[in-house]
């Protein structure tokens, strides 16, 4: 008896988009943010796909810098997701990322007949049951050898998305993709809706392992040949791979591409206006998050998760407050944040790159205050975890324990420090900080020196394999 094909999930969590600045940063893209709920978009995606397959068949393709954050957030949804990350050597767009994920699945035992569902981690889906139904239809098409893309049923003449033009397939419950259409102008987008048979390209795919690898070898051999040779060969070839989307590299060229319509309240959460559309609102049409207060305001979006924010007589306004930046705009103008980001890039502003809260394998830290020659952090270390053995060329550090017990090593000498006690770590000294206790360890760290960047860390030993190979 032949075994039914298994469904594997590849979640794409790369990228460093800043369309939701100042909440999203290069260090903390939108897929890791809790926007309309207490869970991040990544966590919502994980919970959604857990309806389809067990945790051991879920993998997340992302950059190495996001490994700790992906693992922490995924394990909060399913503890058995111990090491779900497939790390890209460098960003090469979705064709290479998906190929790398499939190569890993094959090495882990996936057969050619097994199916792969590829989902971005930065989208929202309101009606999960409808999504599950669409995946069932996609599985049917993929089992027949089609490369499947999900077409989002449009509800407006949108000019910000690419479109799929489709036509019926005889005796099939799914559609054939006739062509991929670039982002249209408003007139063409309206004509698409009137004509029918056009869908937004949602970037969700399903295929058999063997069908994908064979098609990739035929239509994108520079990626497909090393992918077919295995993960090690693909990683070796990665620096020279072209940076191409899976649509451009494969889907637009392959002859057997099917479309499954998806009408499930999908959003790419691509702007603050989109966040407002998704959010729950009060009777005055206000979407309020955190410690936000409005007096006689209506139809506003206010993010105030760090401190009290009060507005008076605001109408159709977006306010996003973070510890180091505030964004204010009329609703309908939030796309102009791209121009803001461009200007900040030209000025080299750290607020575009650095996230106020950064996850690490051992816990997290928050930057409380900083200036030219000092930086103050609130550091949380998980029970049983410890930082790497390291030293710094340009800064000294002073640690104050505010909760728990710290195990501190400085130049070979170990000592325990308790709440209210402190320790000074001179510049250049080899040091390590750990939490031997059963509760989270909270530390206030004061850095002083001529350079305070995170790249001034020389690791000598590390529990998380972050020491460069010699």
Tab-separated table of C-alpha atoms in Angstrom:
chain	number	residue	atom	x	y	z
A	1	UNK	CA	0.000	0.000	0.000
A	2	UNK	CA	1.428	3.362	-0.996
A	3	UNK	CA	1.615	5.989	1.710
A	4	UNK	CA	-0.292	9.240	1.251
A	5	UNK	CA	2.049	12.162	0.538
A	6	UNK	CA	2.961	14.222	3.567
A	7	UNK	CA	2.540	17.990	3.649
A	8	UNK	CA	5.580	20.034	4.656
A	9	UNK	CA	5.427	23.734	5.475
A	10	UNK	CA	8.060	26.270	4.457
A	11	UNK	CA	7.474	29.636	6.086
A	12	UNK	CA	9.400	32.574	4.631
A	13	UNK	CA	10.533	35.035	7.305
A	14	UNK	CA	13.350	36.907	5.619
A	15	UNK	CA	13.424	40.531	4.594
A	16	UNK	CA	13.836	43.708	6.591
A	17	UNK	CA	10.915	45.821	5.444
A	18	UNK	CA	10.271	49.201	7.029
A	19	UNK	CA	6.782	49.965	5.668
A	20	UNK	CA	5.525	49.939	9.260
A	21	UNK	CA	8.273	52.197	10.605
A	22	UNK	CA	8.867	53.196	13.360
A	23	UNK	CA	7.527	49.949	14.819
A	24	UNK	CA	9.269	47.841	12.181
A	25	UNK	CA	13.032	48.222	11.833
A	26	UNK	CA	15.744	46.473	9.852
A	27	UNK	CA	16.522	44.531	13.054
A	28	UNK	CA	12.823	43.841	13.720
A	29	UNK	CA	10.711	43.472	10.537
A	30	UNK	CA	6.926	43.380	10.649
A	31	UNK	CA	6.651	39.561	10.706
A	32	UNK	CA	7.955	39.645	14.293
A	33	UNK	CA	5.589	42.378	15.503
A	34	UNK	CA	2.304	42.010	17.402
A	35	UNK	CA	0.118	44.332	15.360
A	36	UNK	CA	-3.591	43.598	15.701
A	37	UNK	CA	-3.214	40.972	18.440
A	38	UNK	CA	-0.870	39.972	21.252
A	39	UNK	CA	0.793	37.525	18.844
A	40	UNK	CA	3.153	38.460	16.021
A	41	UNK	CA	2.370	37.838	12.360
A	42	UNK	CA	4.899	34.986	12.447
A	43	UNK	CA	3.103	33.399	15.392
A	44	UNK	CA	-0.275	33.809	13.720
A	45	UNK	CA	1.166	32.059	10.652
A	46	UNK	CA	2.550	29.186	12.726
A	47	UNK	CA	-0.774	28.689	14.506
A	48	UNK	CA	-2.565	28.783	11.164
A	49	UNK	CA	-0.423	26.114	9.541
A	50	UNK	CA	-0.562	23.903	12.643
A	51	UNK	CA	-4.106	23.238	11.431
A	52	UNK	CA	-2.533	21.553	8.406
A	53	UNK	CA	0.477	19.566	9.598
A	54	UNK	CA	2.311	18.604	12.826
A	55	UNK	CA	5.100	20.812	14.217
A	56	UNK	CA	7.908	18.514	13.053
A	57	UNK	CA	7.026	19.281	9.422
A	58	UNK	CA	7.240	23.062	9.796
A	59	UNK	CA	10.413	24.911	8.827
A	60	UNK	CA	11.138	28.638	8.701
A	61	UNK	CA	13.562	30.052	6.137
A	62	UNK	CA	15.169	33.245	7.396
A	63	UNK	CA	18.471	35.015	7.927
A	64	UNK	CA	20.836	33.828	10.636
A	65	UNK	CA	20.389	37.119	12.499
A	66	UNK	CA	16.715	36.260	13.045
A	67	UNK	CA	17.283	32.662	14.229
A	68	UNK	CA	16.856	33.397	17.934
A	69	UNK	CA	13.744	35.513	17.438
A	70	UNK	CA	12.101	32.970	15.108
A	71	UNK	CA	12.835	30.125	17.505
A	72	UNK	CA	11.501	31.988	20.549
A	73	UNK	CA	8.292	33.059	18.841
A	74	UNK	CA	7.684	29.675	17.188
A	75	UNK	CA	8.230	27.757	20.417
A	76	UNK	CA	5.682	29.987	22.137
A	77	UNK	CA	3.152	28.488	19.697
A	78	UNK	CA	4.415	24.898	19.781
A	79	UNK	CA	7.105	23.843	22.255
A	80	UNK	CA	8.138	20.947	20.003
A	81	UNK	CA	9.398	23.417	17.386
A	82	UNK	CA	12.868	23.136	18.904
A	83	UNK	CA	14.982	24.219	15.915
A	84	UNK	CA	12.697	25.170	13.009
A	85	UNK	CA	15.094	27.565	11.292
A	86	UNK	CA	16.735	27.042	7.911
A	87	UNK	CA	19.149	29.971	7.722
A	88	UNK	CA	20.058	31.559	4.415
A	89	UNK	CA	23.748	32.383	3.931
A	90	UNK	CA	22.568	35.706	2.465
A	91	UNK	CA	19.359	37.183	1.111
A	92	UNK	CA	18.774	36.048	-2.486
A	93	UNK	CA	15.002	36.565	-2.863
A	94	UNK	CA	12.332	33.868	-2.784
A	95	UNK	CA	13.540	31.505	-5.544
A	96	UNK	CA	16.770	30.662	-3.748
A	97	UNK	CA	15.105	30.702	-0.309
A	98	UNK	CA	12.446	28.182	-1.358
A	99	UNK	CA	15.034	26.019	-3.122
A	100	UNK	CA	17.134	25.961	0.046
A	101	UNK	CA	14.105	24.988	2.103
A	102	UNK	CA	13.160	22.164	-0.266
A	103	UNK	CA	16.766	20.891	-0.323
A	104	UNK	CA	16.703	20.711	3.483
A	105	UNK	CA	13.376	18.871	3.460
A	106	UNK	CA	14.802	16.276	1.067
A	107	UNK	CA	17.825	15.771	3.307
A	108	UNK	CA	15.463	15.306	6.255
A	109	UNK	CA	13.639	12.526	4.421
A	110	UNK	CA	10.925	14.153	2.295
A	111	UNK	CA	10.077	12.046	-0.762
A	112	UNK	CA	9.509	13.299	-4.288
A	113	UNK	CA	5.765	12.695	-3.891
A	114	UNK	CA	5.536	14.746	-0.702
A	115	UNK	CA	3.935	18.180	-0.904
A	116	UNK	CA	5.312	21.560	0.163
A	117	UNK	CA	3.210	24.585	1.096
A	118	UNK	CA	5.104	27.878	1.022
A	119	UNK	CA	3.688	30.779	3.049
A	120	UNK	CA	5.053	34.240	3.828
A	121	UNK	CA	5.128	35.038	7.536
A	122	UNK	CA	4.124	38.691	7.239
A	123	UNK	CA	0.552	38.322	5.983
A	124	UNK	CA	-2.746	38.177	7.873
A	125	UNK	CA	-5.638	35.779	7.208
A	126	UNK	CA	-8.912	36.531	8.979
A	127	UNK	CA	-10.821	33.340	8.135
A	128	UNK	CA	-8.583	30.357	8.835
A	129	UNK	CA	-11.232	27.766	7.942
A	130	UNK	CA	-11.413	29.134	4.404
A	131	UNK	CA	-7.632	29.053	4.193
A	132	UNK	CA	-7.626	25.382	5.228
A	133	UNK	CA	-10.241	24.615	2.552
A	134	UNK	CA	-8.133	26.354	-0.110
A	135	UNK	CA	-5.055	24.362	0.932
A	136	UNK	CA	-7.031	21.120	0.511
A	137	UNK	CA	-7.837	22.138	-3.071
A	138	UNK	CA	-4.216	23.139	-3.673
A	139	UNK	CA	-3.064	19.728	-2.467
A	140	UNK	CA	-5.307	18.096	-5.049
A	141	UNK	CA	-3.797	20.199	-7.836
A	142	UNK	CA	-0.237	19.661	-6.601
A	143	UNK	CA	-0.726	15.899	-6.442
A	144	UNK	CA	-1.534	16.050	-10.161
A	145	UNK	CA	1.834	17.678	-10.798
A	146	UNK	CA	0.785	21.307	-11.017
A	147	UNK	CA	2.761	24.120	-9.467
A	148	UNK	CA	0.053	25.904	-7.515
A	149	UNK	CA	-0.249	29.560	-6.621
A	150	UNK	CA	-3.007	31.028	-4.483
A	151	UNK	CA	-4.989	33.847	-6.068
A	152	UNK	CA	-6.451	36.335	-3.607
A	153	UNK	CA	-10.036	37.220	-4.526
A	154	UNK	CA	-9.904	41.007	-5.047
A	155	UNK	CA	-12.370	43.311	-3.324
A	156	UNK	CA	-11.159	46.560	-4.906
A	157	UNK	CA	-9.154	47.715	-7.958
A	158	UNK	CA	-5.783	47.569	-6.161
A	159	UNK	CA	-2.728	48.980	-7.956
A	160	UNK	CA	-0.181	47.805	-5.378
A	161	UNK	CA	-0.285	44.070	-6.213
A	162	UNK	CA	0.540	41.922	-9.192
A	163	UNK	CA	-2.356	39.973	-10.689
A	164	UNK	CA	-2.972	36.435	-11.946
A	165	UNK	CA	-5.093	36.091	-15.071
A	166	UNK	CA	-6.801	32.699	-15.043
A	167	UNK	CA	-8.959	30.487	-17.207
A	168	UNK	CA	-10.979	27.347	-16.394
A	169	UNK	CA	-9.493	23.862	-16.548
A	170	UNK	CA	-11.898	21.227	-17.900
A	171	UNK	CA	-13.191	18.892	-15.195
A	172	UNK	CA	-10.989	20.513	-12.535
A	173	UNK	CA	-12.101	22.458	-9.433
A	174	UNK	CA	-9.097	24.757	-9.765
A	175	UNK	CA	-7.994	27.213	-12.455
A	176	UNK	CA	-5.128	27.509	-14.912
A	177	UNK	CA	-2.861	30.561	-14.736
A	178	UNK	CA	-2.889	32.153	-18.187
A	179	UNK	CA	-0.388	34.868	-17.292
A	180	UNK	CA	1.167	36.851	-14.479
A	181	UNK	CA	0.370	40.568	-14.772
A	182	UNK	CA	2.559	43.318	-13.309
A	183	UNK	CA	1.051	45.932	-10.994
A	184	UNK	CA	-1.543	47.778	-13.107
A	185	UNK	CA	-2.635	51.400	-13.118
A	186	UNK	CA	-6.033	52.275	-11.675
A	187	UNK	CA	-7.845	52.009	-15.011
A	188	UNK	CA	-6.529	48.534	-15.784
A	189	UNK	CA	-7.137	47.339	-12.217
A	190	UNK	CA	-10.784	48.410	-12.482
A	191	UNK	CA	-11.063	46.614	-15.836
A	192	UNK	CA	-9.663	43.424	-14.278
A	193	UNK	CA	-12.405	43.411	-11.645
A	194	UNK	CA	-15.117	44.075	-14.213
A	195	UNK	CA	-13.866	41.330	-16.541
A	196	UNK	CA	-13.420	38.688	-13.834
A	197	UNK	CA	-10.936	35.847	-13.722
A	198	UNK	CA	-8.216	38.056	-12.231
A	199	UNK	CA	-6.778	37.540	-8.755
A	200	UNK	CA	-4.127	39.229	-6.647
A	201	UNK	CA	-0.841	37.363	-6.453
A	202	UNK	CA	-0.585	36.451	-2.764
A	203	UNK	CA	2.838	34.764	-2.803
A	204	UNK	CA	1.531	31.452	-1.418
A	205	UNK	CA	2.516	28.257	-3.279
A	206	UNK	CA	2.042	24.490	-3.164
A	207	UNK	CA	3.812	21.763	-5.161
A	208	UNK	CA	5.221	18.279	-5.138
A	209	UNK	CA	8.892	18.102	-4.216
A	210	UNK	CA	9.876	16.363	-7.454
A	211	UNK	CA	7.753	18.661	-9.654
A	212	UNK	CA	9.365	21.733	-8.105
A	213	UNK	CA	12.947	20.485	-8.418
A	214	UNK	CA	12.459	19.313	-11.999
A	215	UNK	CA	10.838	22.587	-13.048
A	216	UNK	CA	13.535	24.613	-11.296
A	217	UNK	CA	16.266	22.696	-13.116
A	218	UNK	CA	14.550	23.369	-16.442
A	219	UNK	CA	13.600	27.028	-16.036
A	220	UNK	CA	16.189	28.320	-13.553
A	221	UNK	CA	19.116	25.881	-13.832
A	222	UNK	CA	21.572	28.202	-12.063
A	223	UNK	CA	19.468	27.595	-8.931
A	224	UNK	CA	17.891	24.257	-9.812
A	225	UNK	CA	21.096	22.322	-10.578
A	226	UNK	CA	22.784	22.911	-7.195
A	227	UNK	CA	19.428	22.472	-5.422
A	228	UNK	CA	19.010	19.033	-7.009
A	229	UNK	CA	22.545	18.153	-5.856
A	230	UNK	CA	21.623	18.742	-2.223
A	231	UNK	CA	21.726	21.403	0.470
A	232	UNK	CA	25.520	21.472	0.770
A	233	UNK	CA	25.938	22.054	-2.969
A	234	UNK	CA	23.307	24.784	-2.949
A	235	UNK	CA	24.916	26.541	0.006
A	236	UNK	CA	28.296	26.408	-1.718
A	237	UNK	CA	26.753	28.012	-4.797
A	238	UNK	CA	24.711	30.572	-2.853
A	239	UNK	CA	27.009	33.616	-3.216
A	240	UNK	CA	26.795	33.359	-6.992
A	241	UNK	CA	23.058	32.692	-7.261
A	242	UNK	CA	20.878	35.306	-8.955
A	243	UNK	CA	18.507	37.247	-6.724
A	244	UNK	CA	15.133	36.421	-8.257
A	245	UNK	CA	11.599	35.971	-7.037
A	246	UNK	CA	10.036	32.546	-7.448
A	247	UNK	CA	7.473	34.109	-9.796
A	248	UNK	CA	10.087	35.491	-12.165
A	249	UNK	CA	12.458	32.526	-11.932
A	250	UNK	CA	9.879	29.754	-12.290
A	251	UNK	CA	6.153	30.349	-12.019
A	252	UNK	CA	5.866	32.724	-14.992
A	253	UNK	CA	7.714	30.248	-17.231
A	254	UNK	CA	6.442	26.814	-16.220
A	255	UNK	CA	3.588	25.449	-18.384
A	256	UNK	CA	1.590	23.663	-15.669
A	257	UNK	CA	0.703	26.362	-13.146
A	258	UNK	CA	-2.656	26.229	-11.379
A	259	UNK	CA	-4.456	28.859	-9.332
A	260	UNK	CA	-6.569	28.207	-6.250
A	261	UNK	CA	-8.777	31.176	-5.315
A	262	UNK	CA	-8.420	32.332	-1.701
A	263	UNK	CA	-11.221	34.412	-0.215
A	264	UNK	CA	-10.250	34.402	3.455
A	265	UNK	CA	-9.796	37.999	4.550
A	266	UNK	CA	-6.177	38.140	3.367
A	267	UNK	CA	-3.960	41.182	3.864
A	268	UNK	CA	-0.270	41.746	3.268
A	269	UNK	CA	-0.329	44.290	6.147
A	270	UNK	CA	1.683	46.583	3.918
A	271	UNK	CA	0.914	49.934	5.535
A	272	UNK	CA	-0.452	51.538	8.686
A	273	UNK	CA	-3.699	52.079	6.810
A	274	UNK	CA	-3.886	48.304	6.312
A	275	UNK	CA	-3.301	47.812	10.051
A	276	UNK	CA	-6.219	50.143	10.764
A	277	UNK	CA	-8.436	48.177	8.386
A	278	UNK	CA	-7.613	44.925	10.214
A	279	UNK	CA	-7.843	46.249	13.764
A	280	UNK	CA	-10.804	46.043	16.116
A	281	UNK	CA	-12.387	49.460	16.635
A	282	UNK	CA	-14.521	51.129	19.275
A	283	UNK	CA	-17.888	52.777	18.599
A	284	UNK	CA	-16.115	55.915	17.363
A	285	UNK	CA	-14.075	53.957	14.837
A	286	UNK	CA	-10.850	54.265	16.838
A	287	UNK	CA	-8.302	51.452	16.931
A	288	UNK	CA	-6.314	51.892	20.143
A	289	UNK	CA	-3.364	49.800	21.293
A	290	UNK	CA	-1.613	50.061	24.640
A	291	UNK	CA	-2.032	53.057	26.950
A	292	UNK	CA	-3.810	55.293	24.430
A	293	UNK	CA	-6.493	57.860	25.333
A	294	UNK	CA	-8.583	59.934	22.916
A	295	UNK	CA	-10.952	62.779	23.771
A	296	UNK	CA	-13.621	63.421	21.122
A	297	UNK	CA	-11.687	61.629	18.402
A	298	UNK	CA	-12.920	59.321	15.658
A	299	UNK	CA	-11.549	56.930	13.043
A	300	UNK	CA	-7.981	57.016	14.402
A	301	UNK	CA	-5.194	54.461	14.847
A	302	UNK	CA	-3.013	54.956	17.926
A	303	UNK	CA	-0.162	52.644	18.997
A	304	UNK	CA	1.008	53.442	22.531
A	305	UNK	CA	2.514	50.267	23.960
A	306	UNK	CA	5.439	51.990	25.688
A	307	UNK	CA	3.833	54.953	27.498
A	308	UNK	CA	0.685	57.056	27.828
A	309	UNK	CA	-0.354	58.827	24.613
A	310	UNK	CA	-3.303	61.253	24.678
A	311	UNK	CA	-5.026	62.830	21.685
A	312	UNK	CA	-7.722	65.515	21.567
A	313	UNK	CA	-10.152	66.096	18.675
A	314	UNK	CA	-8.186	63.861	16.302
A	315	UNK	CA	-9.910	62.611	13.157
A	316	UNK	CA	-8.606	59.958	10.750
A	317	UNK	CA	-5.077	60.197	12.157
A	318	UNK	CA	-2.336	57.595	12.631
A	319	UNK	CA	-0.098	57.898	15.706
A	320	UNK	CA	2.627	55.310	16.329
A	321	UNK	CA	4.723	55.814	19.459
A	322	UNK	CA	7.967	53.915	20.147
A	323	UNK	CA	10.712	54.556	22.730
A	324	UNK	CA	12.889	56.488	20.267
A	325	UNK	CA	10.596	57.718	17.476
A	326	UNK	CA	6.998	58.861	16.879
A	327	UNK	CA	5.168	58.712	13.530
A	328	UNK	CA	2.094	60.881	12.872
A	329	UNK	CA	0.182	61.002	9.583
A	330	UNK	CA	-3.346	61.426	8.239
A	331	UNK	CA	-4.983	58.134	7.385
A	332	UNK	CA	-4.551	57.536	3.678
A	333	UNK	CA	-1.017	58.966	3.664
A	334	UNK	CA	0.828	56.218	5.529
A	335	UNK	CA	2.487	54.975	2.318
A	336	UNK	CA	4.615	58.130	2.465
A	337	UNK	CA	6.563	56.457	5.240
A	338	UNK	CA	8.726	55.128	2.393
A	339	UNK	CA	9.891	58.675	1.714
A	340	UNK	CA	10.584	59.137	5.423
A	341	UNK	CA	12.637	55.933	5.427
A	342	UNK	CA	14.607	57.083	2.377
A	343	UNK	CA	15.517	60.340	4.103
A	344	UNK	CA	16.523	58.545	7.292
A	345	UNK	CA	18.734	56.201	5.246
A	346	UNK	CA	20.500	59.183	3.706
A	347	UNK	CA	21.074	60.635	7.156
A	348	UNK	CA	22.308	57.310	8.552
A	349	UNK	CA	19.818	57.404	11.416
A	350	UNK	CA	20.062	54.483	13.823
A	351	UNK	CA	16.287	54.652	14.471
A	352	UNK	CA	15.765	53.085	11.061
A	353	UNK	CA	17.971	50.082	11.845
A	354	UNK	CA	18.111	49.419	15.571
A	355	UNK	CA	15.120	47.978	17.387
A	356	UNK	CA	14.466	49.174	20.947
A	357	UNK	CA	14.017	45.520	21.971
A	358	UNK	CA	16.288	42.813	20.540
A	359	UNK	CA	15.853	39.063	21.014
A	360	UNK	CA	18.861	36.865	21.616
A	361	UNK	CA	19.191	33.073	22.087
A	362	UNK	CA	19.713	33.617	25.806
A	363	UNK	CA	16.897	36.163	26.302
A	364	UNK	CA	16.511	39.782	25.207
A	365	UNK	CA	17.659	43.321	25.841
A	366	UNK	CA	16.062	46.751	25.651
A	367	UNK	CA	17.972	49.975	25.053
A	368	UNK	CA	16.792	52.383	27.761
A	369	UNK	CA	18.994	55.366	26.960
A	370	UNK	CA	22.025	56.212	24.861
A	371	UNK	CA	24.250	59.052	23.802
A	372	UNK	CA	27.637	59.446	22.135
A	373	UNK	CA	29.745	57.650	24.775
A	374	UNK	CA	27.262	55.678	26.865
A	375	UNK	CA	24.400	53.234	26.418
A	376	UNK	CA	22.045	51.841	29.077
A	377	UNK	CA	20.359	48.466	28.548
A	378	UNK	CA	17.820	46.401	30.453
A	379	UNK	CA	18.928	42.782	29.943
A	380	UNK	CA	16.805	39.685	30.573
A	381	UNK	CA	18.528	36.275	30.715
A	382	UNK	CA	16.422	33.137	30.691
A	383	UNK	CA	16.854	30.549	33.480
A	384	UNK	CA	19.856	28.311	32.795
A	385	UNK	CA	21.089	30.460	29.895
A	386	UNK	CA	24.303	32.427	29.578
A	387	UNK	CA	25.943	34.844	27.183
A	388	UNK	CA	29.085	34.008	25.244
A	389	UNK	CA	32.560	34.319	26.752
A	390	UNK	CA	33.646	37.569	25.108
A	391	UNK	CA	35.553	40.819	25.291
A	392	UNK	CA	35.272	44.312	23.798
A	393	UNK	CA	37.895	46.555	22.251
A	394	UNK	CA	36.145	49.881	22.807
A	395	UNK	CA	33.899	49.752	25.859
A	396	UNK	CA	33.667	48.884	29.537
A	397	UNK	CA	30.471	47.638	31.186
A	398	UNK	CA	28.871	48.007	34.593
A	399	UNK	CA	26.184	45.501	35.584
A	400	UNK	CA	23.594	45.952	38.352
A	401	UNK	CA	21.414	42.970	39.308
A	402	UNK	CA	17.774	44.002	39.777
A	403	UNK	CA	16.158	40.527	39.844
A	404	UNK	CA	17.520	37.025	40.322
A	405	UNK	CA	21.089	35.819	40.736
A	406	UNK	CA	23.885	36.422	38.222
A	407	UNK	CA	26.874	34.163	37.689
A	408	UNK	CA	29.682	36.416	36.460
A	409	UNK	CA	33.072	35.434	35.083
A	410	UNK	CA	35.731	38.128	34.595
A	411	UNK	CA	39.215	37.120	33.446
A	412	UNK	CA	38.816	33.582	34.761
A	413	UNK	CA	37.309	34.462	38.157
A	414	UNK	CA	33.694	33.448	38.823
A	415	UNK	CA	31.360	34.944	41.430
A	416	UNK	CA	27.628	35.097	42.174
A	417	UNK	CA	25.909	38.500	42.400
A	418	UNK	CA	22.455	39.047	43.927
A	419	UNK	CA	19.782	41.732	43.722
A	420	UNK	CA	21.205	45.199	44.396
A	421	UNK	CA	24.834	44.124	43.840
A	422	UNK	CA	26.978	45.268	40.934
A	423	UNK	CA	30.134	44.407	39.044
A	424	UNK	CA	32.471	46.414	36.787
A	425	UNK	CA	33.831	44.809	33.591
A	426	UNK	CA	36.917	46.673	32.286
A	427	UNK	CA	37.539	47.199	28.590
A	428	UNK	CA	39.374	44.230	27.079
A	429	UNK	CA	38.617	41.795	29.913
A	430	UNK	CA	37.255	38.353	29.098
A	431	UNK	CA	33.834	38.041	30.666
A	432	UNK	CA	30.645	36.042	30.712
A	433	UNK	CA	27.228	36.573	32.306
A	434	UNK	CA	24.810	33.737	33.111
A	435	UNK	CA	21.637	32.899	34.982
A	436	UNK	CA	22.023	29.840	37.255
A	437	UNK	CA	18.602	30.388	38.845
A	438	UNK	CA	15.004	29.334	38.222
A	439	UNK	CA	13.571	32.788	37.400
A	440	UNK	CA	14.561	35.299	34.694
A	441	UNK	CA	17.619	37.346	35.551
A	442	UNK	CA	17.204	41.108	35.118
A	443	UNK	CA	20.326	43.240	34.704
A	444	UNK	CA	20.835	46.946	34.092
A	445	UNK	CA	23.961	47.415	31.983
A	446	UNK	CA	25.771	50.719	31.512
A	447	UNK	CA	28.265	50.755	28.635
A	448	UNK	CA	30.922	53.466	28.366
A	449	UNK	CA	33.413	53.969	25.568
A	450	UNK	CA	34.298	55.540	22.254
A	451	UNK	CA	32.334	52.946	20.217
A	452	UNK	CA	29.223	51.115	21.416
A	453	UNK	CA	28.140	49.113	18.375
A	454	UNK	CA	26.937	45.518	18.708
A	455	UNK	CA	29.741	44.429	16.370
A	456	UNK	CA	32.350	45.220	19.050
A	457	UNK	CA	31.956	41.726	20.491
A	458	UNK	CA	34.775	39.194	20.171
A	459	UNK	CA	33.336	35.792	21.119
A	460	UNK	CA	35.701	33.178	22.478
A	461	UNK	CA	33.181	30.503	23.444
A	462	UNK	CA	29.439	30.327	22.877
A	463	UNK	CA	26.602	27.914	23.679
A	464	UNK	CA	24.802	28.961	20.496
A	465	UNK	CA	27.608	28.346	17.965
A	466	UNK	CA	28.173	32.009	17.194
A	467	UNK	CA	31.963	31.780	17.412
A	468	UNK	CA	33.548	32.260	13.937
A	469	UNK	CA	35.401	29.226	12.637
A	470	UNK	CA	39.176	29.615	12.496
